[in-house]
mmCIF file of C-alpha atoms in Angstrom:
data_model
loop_
_atom_site.group_PDB
_atom_site.id
_atom_site.type_symbol
_atom_site.label_atom_id
_atom_site.label_comp_id
_atom_site.label_asym_id
_atom_site.label_seq_id
_atom_site.Cartn_x
_atom_site.Cartn_y
_atom_site.Cartn_z
ATOM 1 C CA UNK S 1 107.369 0.766 142.464
ATOM 2 C CA UNK S 2 107.254 -2.657 144.087
ATOM 3 C CA UNK S 3 103.406 -2.624 143.900
ATOM 4 C CA UNK S 4 103.670 -1.533 140.319
ATOM 5 C CA UNK S 5 105.816 -4.499 139.675
ATOM 6 C CA UNK S 6 103.914 -7.048 141.793
ATOM 7 C CA UNK S 7 100.244 -5.997 141.225
ATOM 8 C CA UNK S 8 100.028 -7.152 137.602
ATOM 9 C CA UNK S 9 101.234 -10.543 138.739
ATOM 10 C CA UNK S 10 98.575 -10.784 141.475
ATOM 11 C CA UNK S 11 95.631 -9.073 139.766
ATOM 12 C CA UNK S 12 95.574 -11.054 136.594
ATOM 13 C CA UNK S 13 92.808 -11.439 134.024
ATOM 14 C CA UNK S 14 90.974 -14.135 135.995
ATOM 15 C CA UNK S 15 90.526 -11.881 139.004
ATOM 16 C CA UNK S 16 89.258 -9.037 136.877
ATOM 17 C CA UNK S 17 86.908 -11.374 135.136
ATOM 18 C CA UNK S 18 85.632 -12.577 138.553
ATOM 19 C CA UNK S 19 85.000 -8.951 139.602
ATOM 20 C CA UNK S 20 83.089 -8.370 136.399
ATOM 21 C CA UNK S 21 81.028 -11.518 136.966
ATOM 22 C CA UNK S 22 80.353 -10.440 140.537
ATOM 23 C CA UNK S 23 79.236 -7.034 139.351
ATOM 24 C CA UNK S 24 76.990 -8.651 136.722
ATOM 25 C CA UNK S 25 75.569 -11.035 139.362
ATOM 26 C CA UNK S 26 74.797 -8.109 141.677
ATOM 27 C CA UNK S 27 73.061 -6.360 138.798
ATOM 28 C CA UNK S 28 71.083 -9.518 138.044
ATOM 29 C CA UNK S 29 70.146 -9.913 141.716
ATOM 30 C CA UNK S 30 68.923 -6.331 141.853
ATOM 31 C CA UNK S 31 66.863 -6.894 138.710
ATOM 32 C CA UNK S 32 65.458 -10.150 140.096
ATOM 33 C CA UNK S 33 64.610 -8.378 143.333
ATOM 34 C CA UNK S 34 62.684 -5.794 141.349
ATOM 35 C CA UNK S 35 60.920 -8.533 139.357
ATOM 36 C CA UNK S 36 60.195 -10.458 142.547
ATOM 37 C CA UNK S 37 58.722 -7.349 144.123
ATOM 38 C CA UNK S 38 56.602 -6.842 141.009
ATOM 39 C CA UNK S 39 55.481 -10.455 141.164
ATOM 40 C CA UNK S 40 54.655 -10.029 144.843
ATOM 41 C CA UNK S 41 52.585 -6.954 144.025
ATOM 42 C CA UNK S 42 50.873 -8.807 141.165
ATOM 43 C CA UNK S 43 50.180 -11.708 143.511
ATOM 44 C CA UNK S 44 48.632 -9.367 146.040
ATOM 45 C CA UNK S 45 46.569 -7.801 143.260
ATOM 46 C CA UNK S 46 45.310 -11.145 141.964
ATOM 47 C CA UNK S 47 44.712 -12.336 145.495
ATOM 48 C CA UNK S 48 42.546 -9.289 146.112
ATOM 49 C CA UNK S 49 40.689 -9.929 142.839
ATOM 50 C CA UNK S 50 40.228 -13.592 143.783
ATOM 51 C CA UNK S 51 38.807 -12.640 147.161
ATOM 52 C CA UNK S 52 36.487 -10.156 145.472
ATOM 53 C CA UNK S 53 35.420 -12.792 142.921
ATOM 54 C CA UNK S 54 34.834 -15.318 145.719
ATOM 55 C CA UNK S 55 32.746 -12.776 147.551
ATOM 56 C CA UNK S 56 30.736 -12.072 144.398
ATOM 57 C CA UNK S 57 30.346 -15.818 143.783
ATOM 58 C CA UNK S 58 29.107 -16.347 147.318
ATOM 59 C CA UNK S 59 26.727 -13.443 146.907
ATOM 60 C CA UNK S 60 25.429 -14.892 143.610
ATOM 61 C CA UNK S 61 25.006 -18.309 145.245
ATOM 62 C CA UNK S 62 22.946 -16.770 147.997
ATOM 63 C CA UNK S 63 20.908 -14.824 145.440
ATOM 64 C CA UNK S 64 20.367 -17.977 143.343
ATOM 65 C CA UNK S 65 19.357 -19.923 146.443
ATOM 66 C CA UNK S 66 16.909 -17.174 147.362
ATOM 67 C CA UNK S 67 15.600 -17.068 143.770
ATOM 68 C CA UNK S 68 15.244 -20.873 143.739
ATOM 69 C CA UNK S 69 13.308 -20.763 146.990
ATOM 70 C CA UNK S 70 11.081 -18.013 145.609
ATOM 71 C CA UNK S 71 10.595 -20.026 142.409
ATOM 72 C CA UNK S 72 9.595 -23.112 144.385
ATOM 73 C CA UNK S 73 7.186 -21.016 146.433
ATOM 74 C CA UNK S 74 5.747 -19.551 143.219
ATOM 75 C CA UNK S 75 5.391 -23.050 141.749
ATOM 76 C CA UNK S 76 3.571 -24.214 144.854
ATOM 77 C CA UNK S 77 1.297 -21.186 144.737
ATOM 78 C CA UNK S 78 0.674 -21.716 141.025
ATOM 79 C CA UNK S 79 -0.080 -25.390 141.636
ATOM 80 C CA UNK S 80 -2.468 -24.498 144.426
ATOM 81 C CA UNK S 81 -4.145 -21.889 142.221
ATOM 82 C CA UNK S 82 -4.403 -24.402 139.358
ATOM 83 C CA UNK S 83 -5.928 -26.991 141.682
ATOM 84 C CA UNK S 84 -8.334 -24.405 143.042
ATOM 85 C CA UNK S 85 -9.306 -23.253 139.546
ATOM 86 C CA UNK S 86 -9.771 -26.861 138.448
ATOM 87 C CA UNK S 87 -11.949 -27.641 141.462
ATOM 88 C CA UNK S 88 -13.920 -24.457 140.927
ATOM 89 C CA UNK S 89 -14.226 -25.149 137.189
ATOM 90 C CA UNK S 90 -15.402 -28.695 137.833
ATOM 91 C CA UNK S 91 -18.016 -27.499 140.322
ATOM 92 C CA UNK S 92 -19.249 -24.607 138.179
ATOM 93 C CA UNK S 93 -19.369 -26.631 134.957
ATOM 94 C CA UNK S 94 -21.177 -29.496 136.674
ATOM 95 C CA UNK S 95 -23.796 -27.063 137.982
ATOM 96 C CA UNK S 96 -24.036 -25.286 134.629
ATOM 97 C CA UNK S 97 -24.398 -28.662 132.933
ATOM 98 C CA UNK S 98 -27.439 -29.312 135.082
ATOM 99 C CA UNK S 99 -29.127 -25.962 134.454
ATOM 100 C CA UNK S 100 -28.256 -25.873 130.738
ATOM 101 C CA UNK S 101 -31.070 -28.337 130.076
ATOM 102 C CA UNK S 102 -33.446 -25.410 130.599
ATOM 103 C CA UNK S 103 -34.265 -23.552 127.385
ATOM 104 C CA UNK S 104 -34.457 -20.139 129.025
ATOM 105 C CA UNK S 105 -31.065 -20.678 130.607
ATOM 106 C CA UNK S 106 -29.571 -21.615 127.239
ATOM 107 C CA UNK S 107 -31.073 -18.523 125.628
ATOM 108 C CA UNK S 108 -29.524 -16.382 128.359
ATOM 109 C CA UNK S 109 -26.145 -18.050 127.812
ATOM 110 C CA UNK S 110 -26.272 -17.569 124.052
ATOM 111 C CA UNK S 111 -27.400 -13.987 124.479
ATOM 112 C CA UNK S 112 -24.269 -13.147 126.456
ATOM 113 C CA UNK S 113 -21.415 -11.294 124.764
ATOM 114 C CA UNK S 114 -19.081 -13.972 126.134
ATOM 115 C CA UNK S 115 -20.856 -16.927 124.512
ATOM 116 C CA UNK S 116 -18.480 -17.314 121.570
ATOM 117 C CA UNK S 117 -15.471 -16.945 123.860
ATOM 118 C CA UNK S 118 -16.915 -19.579 126.191
ATOM 119 C CA UNK S 119 -17.220 -22.129 123.382
ATOM 120 C CA UNK S 120 -13.696 -21.307 122.166
ATOM 121 C CA UNK S 121 -12.321 -21.854 125.671
ATOM 122 C CA UNK S 122 -14.351 -25.058 125.975
ATOM 123 C CA UNK S 123 -12.766 -26.404 122.793
ATOM 124 C CA UNK S 124 -9.271 -25.406 123.881
ATOM 125 C CA UNK S 125 -9.767 -26.972 127.317
ATOM 126 C CA UNK S 126 -10.994 -30.262 125.864
ATOM 127 C CA UNK S 127 -8.101 -30.302 123.418
ATOM 128 C CA UNK S 128 -5.564 -29.652 126.183
ATOM 129 C CA UNK S 129 -7.106 -32.418 128.284
ATOM 130 C CA UNK S 130 -6.992 -34.988 125.484
ATOM 131 C CA UNK S 131 -3.387 -34.062 124.642
ATOM 132 C CA UNK S 132 -2.382 -34.664 128.267
ATOM 133 C CA UNK S 133 -3.951 -38.111 128.535
ATOM 134 C CA UNK S 134 -1.706 -40.970 129.579
ATOM 135 C CA UNK S 135 -0.976 -43.653 127.020
ATOM 136 C CA UNK S 136 -1.961 -46.222 129.641
ATOM 137 C CA UNK S 137 -5.768 -46.400 129.674
ATOM 138 C CA UNK S 138 -5.715 -47.970 133.143
ATOM 139 C CA UNK S 139 -4.009 -44.856 134.561
ATOM 140 C CA UNK S 140 -6.691 -42.490 133.286
ATOM 141 C CA UNK S 141 -8.789 -41.232 136.181
ATOM 142 C CA UNK S 142 -12.075 -39.944 134.822
ATOM 143 C CA UNK S 143 -13.237 -39.094 138.358
ATOM 144 C CA UNK S 144 -10.547 -36.449 138.866
ATOM 145 C CA UNK S 145 -11.420 -32.750 139.008
ATOM 146 C CA UNK S 146 -9.761 -32.230 135.614
ATOM 147 C CA UNK S 147 -11.913 -34.945 134.065
ATOM 148 C CA UNK S 148 -15.081 -33.638 135.702
ATOM 149 C CA UNK S 149 -14.236 -30.137 134.479
ATOM 150 C CA UNK S 150 -13.923 -31.325 130.876
ATOM 151 C CA UNK S 151 -16.955 -33.600 131.088
ATOM 152 C CA UNK S 152 -18.952 -30.666 132.448
ATOM 153 C CA UNK S 153 -17.922 -28.506 129.485
ATOM 154 C CA UNK S 154 -18.804 -31.277 127.029
ATOM 155 C CA UNK S 155 -22.142 -31.797 128.795
ATOM 156 C CA UNK S 156 -22.963 -28.092 128.526
ATOM 157 C CA UNK S 157 -22.250 -28.156 124.791
ATOM 158 C CA UNK S 158 -24.415 -31.276 124.433
ATOM 159 C CA UNK S 159 -27.345 -29.670 126.238
ATOM 160 C CA UNK S 160 -27.065 -26.452 124.265
ATOM 161 C CA UNK S 161 -26.911 -28.400 120.994
ATOM 162 C CA UNK S 162 -30.090 -30.225 122.041
ATOM 163 C CA UNK S 163 -32.082 -27.013 121.511
ATOM 164 C CA UNK S 164 -32.825 -25.487 118.113
ATOM 165 C CA UNK S 165 -31.396 -22.096 119.094
ATOM 166 C CA UNK S 166 -28.267 -23.796 120.426
ATOM 167 C CA UNK S 167 -27.733 -25.804 117.243
ATOM 168 C CA UNK S 168 -28.134 -22.697 115.151
ATOM 169 C CA UNK S 169 -25.630 -20.813 117.281
ATOM 170 C CA UNK S 170 -23.022 -23.581 117.141
ATOM 171 C CA UNK S 171 -23.318 -23.965 113.371
ATOM 172 C CA UNK S 172 -23.092 -20.242 112.708
ATOM 173 C CA UNK S 173 -20.704 -19.018 115.411
ATOM 174 C CA UNK S 174 -18.749 -21.960 116.842
ATOM 175 C CA UNK S 175 -17.687 -24.085 113.885
ATOM 176 C CA UNK S 176 -14.178 -24.256 115.355
ATOM 177 C CA UNK S 177 -15.604 -26.122 118.343
ATOM 178 C CA UNK S 178 -17.287 -28.659 116.044
ATOM 179 C CA UNK S 179 -14.022 -29.174 114.143
ATOM 180 C CA UNK S 180 -12.145 -29.567 117.423
ATOM 181 C CA UNK S 181 -14.524 -32.219 118.719
ATOM 182 C CA UNK S 182 -14.265 -34.238 115.503
ATOM 183 C CA UNK S 183 -10.481 -33.990 115.658
ATOM 184 C CA UNK S 184 -10.360 -35.083 119.308
ATOM 185 C CA UNK S 185 -12.695 -38.012 118.691
ATOM 186 C CA UNK S 186 -10.155 -39.293 116.190
ATOM 187 C CA UNK S 187 -7.236 -38.695 118.553
ATOM 188 C CA UNK S 188 -8.619 -40.723 121.466
ATOM 189 C CA UNK S 189 -7.810 -44.424 121.316
ATOM 190 C CA UNK S 190 -10.531 -47.104 121.385
ATOM 191 C CA UNK S 191 -11.721 -47.705 124.920
ATOM 192 C CA UNK S 192 -10.317 -44.373 126.109
ATOM 193 C CA UNK S 193 -12.463 -41.658 127.761
ATOM 194 C CA UNK S 194 -15.767 -43.219 126.711
ATOM 195 C CA UNK S 195 -17.835 -40.672 128.679
ATOM 196 C CA UNK S 196 -16.173 -37.794 126.875
ATOM 197 C CA UNK S 197 -16.559 -39.538 123.507
ATOM 198 C CA UNK S 198 -20.240 -40.146 124.128
ATOM 199 C CA UNK S 199 -20.875 -36.509 125.059
ATOM 200 C CA UNK S 200 -19.026 -35.262 121.971
ATOM 201 C CA UNK S 201 -20.935 -37.677 119.733
ATOM 202 C CA UNK S 202 -24.212 -36.595 121.313
ATOM 203 C CA UNK S 203 -23.272 -32.974 120.606
ATOM 204 C CA UNK S 204 -22.529 -33.758 116.970
ATOM 205 C CA UNK S 205 -25.742 -35.763 116.671
ATOM 206 C CA UNK S 206 -27.741 -32.873 118.128
ATOM 207 C CA UNK S 207 -26.063 -30.504 115.672
ATOM 208 C CA UNK S 208 -26.905 -32.916 112.836
ATOM 209 C CA UNK S 209 -30.605 -32.385 113.528
ATOM 210 C CA UNK S 210 -30.048 -28.966 111.989
ATOM 211 C CA UNK S 211 -29.731 -29.509 108.217
ATOM 212 C CA UNK S 212 -27.087 -26.826 107.933
ATOM 213 C CA UNK S 213 -25.239 -28.430 110.815
ATOM 214 C CA UNK S 214 -25.437 -31.876 109.234
ATOM 215 C CA UNK S 215 -24.115 -30.498 105.959
ATOM 216 C CA UNK S 216 -21.229 -28.822 107.738
ATOM 217 C CA UNK S 217 -20.000 -31.823 109.701
ATOM 218 C CA UNK S 218 -20.615 -34.328 106.877
ATOM 219 C CA UNK S 219 -18.590 -32.198 104.458
ATOM 220 C CA UNK S 220 -15.585 -32.419 106.755
ATOM 221 C CA UNK S 221 -13.017 -34.542 104.896
ATOM 222 C CA UNK S 222 -12.416 -36.717 107.934
ATOM 223 C CA UNK S 223 -16.044 -37.222 108.966
ATOM 224 C CA UNK S 224 -16.746 -40.657 107.483
ATOM 225 C CA UNK S 225 -13.294 -42.125 108.270
ATOM 226 C CA UNK S 226 -13.912 -40.912 111.819
ATOM 227 C CA UNK S 227 -17.240 -42.758 112.018
ATOM 228 C CA UNK S 228 -15.699 -45.983 110.724
ATOM 229 C CA UNK S 229 -12.852 -45.613 113.226
ATOM 230 C CA UNK S 230 -15.237 -45.053 116.137
ATOM 231 C CA UNK S 231 -17.384 -48.047 115.155
ATOM 232 C CA UNK S 232 -14.467 -50.232 116.271
ATOM 233 C CA UNK S 233 -14.587 -48.837 119.789
ATOM 234 C CA UNK S 234 -15.244 -51.587 122.356
ATOM 235 C CA UNK S 235 -17.778 -49.435 124.193
ATOM 236 C CA UNK S 236 -21.360 -50.123 123.111
ATOM 237 C CA UNK S 237 -22.593 -46.604 123.886
ATOM 238 C CA UNK S 238 -19.932 -45.056 121.662
ATOM 239 C CA UNK S 239 -20.977 -47.320 118.784
ATOM 240 C CA UNK S 240 -24.636 -46.508 119.471
ATOM 241 C CA UNK S 241 -24.105 -42.771 119.021
ATOM 242 C CA UNK S 242 -21.950 -43.314 115.944
ATOM 243 C CA UNK S 243 -24.826 -45.220 114.347
ATOM 244 C CA UNK S 244 -27.251 -42.469 115.327
ATOM 245 C CA UNK S 245 -25.027 -39.936 113.607
ATOM 246 C CA UNK S 246 -24.749 -42.142 110.539
ATOM 247 C CA UNK S 247 -28.533 -42.525 110.506
ATOM 248 C CA UNK S 248 -28.872 -38.727 110.410
ATOM 249 C CA UNK S 249 -26.847 -38.711 107.197
ATOM 250 C CA UNK S 250 -28.895 -41.512 105.616
ATOM 251 C CA UNK S 251 -32.237 -39.925 106.440
ATOM 252 C CA UNK S 252 -31.352 -36.552 104.914
ATOM 253 C CA UNK S 253 -31.694 -37.015 101.105
ATOM 254 C CA UNK S 254 -29.603 -34.018 100.081
ATOM 255 C CA UNK S 255 -26.711 -34.949 102.345
ATOM 256 C CA UNK S 256 -26.991 -38.636 101.441
ATOM 257 C CA UNK S 257 -26.821 -37.907 97.722
ATOM 258 C CA UNK S 258 -23.651 -35.904 98.158
ATOM 259 C CA UNK S 259 -22.055 -38.435 100.522
ATOM 260 C CA UNK S 260 -23.115 -41.649 98.776
ATOM 261 C CA UNK S 261 -19.903 -42.107 96.676
ATOM 262 C CA UNK S 262 -17.688 -42.053 99.752
ATOM 263 C CA UNK S 263 -20.079 -44.224 101.742
ATOM 264 C CA UNK S 264 -20.321 -46.743 98.911
ATOM 265 C CA UNK S 265 -16.543 -47.181 98.948
ATOM 266 C CA UNK S 266 -15.897 -47.312 102.679
ATOM 267 C CA UNK S 267 -19.104 -48.237 104.561
ATOM 268 C CA UNK S 268 -18.103 -50.996 107.061
ATOM 269 C CA UNK S 269 -21.156 -53.216 106.560
ATOM 270 C CA UNK S 270 -19.566 -56.268 108.268
ATOM 271 C CA UNK S 271 -19.087 -54.258 111.435
ATOM 272 C CA UNK S 272 -22.673 -52.973 111.335
ATOM 273 C CA UNK S 273 -23.915 -56.559 110.830
ATOM 274 C CA UNK S 274 -21.869 -57.570 113.858
ATOM 275 C CA UNK S 275 -23.384 -54.773 115.929
ATOM 276 C CA UNK S 276 -26.874 -55.882 114.844
ATOM 277 C CA UNK S 277 -26.236 -59.022 116.911
ATOM 278 C CA UNK S 278 -24.930 -57.175 119.953
ATOM 279 C CA UNK S 279 -26.065 -58.107 123.446
ATOM 280 C CA UNK S 280 -26.832 -54.452 124.035
ATOM 281 C CA UNK S 281 -30.512 -54.137 123.076
ATOM 282 C CA UNK S 282 -30.412 -50.467 122.076
ATOM 283 C CA UNK S 283 -27.329 -50.955 119.938
ATOM 284 C CA UNK S 284 -28.702 -54.115 118.344
ATOM 285 C CA UNK S 285 -32.053 -52.490 117.459
ATOM 286 C CA UNK S 286 -30.431 -49.350 116.017
ATOM 287 C CA UNK S 287 -27.974 -51.388 113.941
ATOM 288 C CA UNK S 288 -30.841 -53.466 112.556
ATOM 289 C CA UNK S 289 -32.830 -50.323 111.725
ATOM 290 C CA UNK S 290 -29.805 -48.845 110.004
ATOM 291 C CA UNK S 291 -29.337 -51.986 107.909
ATOM 292 C CA UNK S 292 -32.989 -51.833 106.894
ATOM 293 C CA UNK S 293 -32.599 -48.158 105.947
ATOM 294 C CA UNK S 294 -29.508 -49.003 103.891
ATOM 295 C CA UNK S 295 -31.353 -51.822 102.191
ATOM 296 C CA UNK S 296 -34.293 -49.555 101.330
ATOM 297 C CA UNK S 297 -31.924 -46.916 99.935
ATOM 298 C CA UNK S 298 -29.551 -49.344 98.272
ATOM 299 C CA UNK S 299 -30.072 -47.780 94.870
ATOM 300 C CA UNK S 300 -28.767 -44.485 96.231
ATOM 301 C CA UNK S 301 -25.678 -45.727 98.026
#
């Protein structure tokens, strides 16, 4: 009875409220413990994933390093193969250039099933070479294997075009090569690759001996602008072969008649007069002959 009377005085609302708060705190602690355990488990899980990812990353790095080493080795092998092929091409083309001056050899070449493919490859190789030329003329090494390779190809074409059967073959089966050479002659700057220019001009001149060949190259829309452009080249031999090619046009009546309107409008007579006073005897004589031919045919041009 005494407790019944005293207890309500001791255990008041504040104490009960404290017990309730304590009970709520214990519940919260238990919940936080559960959450903490879950977080610990998640941390272990992500840690394991991180370690696995790091292992994969390390593995990929090793694989990339191995692949990079293999790529470098492949590049070196490819470079060595390219150098070997260039050296071999230069040697073979130089030798073939020498023997292609023989008519029987040329007939055997043209009789091969690979002849057309050879001329296509020759054109593509010359085009690739010209596209890769340095802008700085002084840095161009025409004694390199690449240069000798291309010069050998151009020399072979020149020798083949020097024979009637060769001219006929080029006009009928390798017109793409003729177009390529005219295009490349216009792409090379004055004073650049004079040996290659001379060989290409000699090839075109040889082709022009064939009337059909002369008609084909002279009907090219860029033919005469190309000749006028090349006449400004500082190399005397280049100008010499340009004048020879122009002389072929003048001495063929049918071609001259068709070309006379364009020649009348654009013929660089001052430049030809200048060349007629050149110190180079061959160039001077040819320029003078050309002027005489133009004078004799003045009514036609």
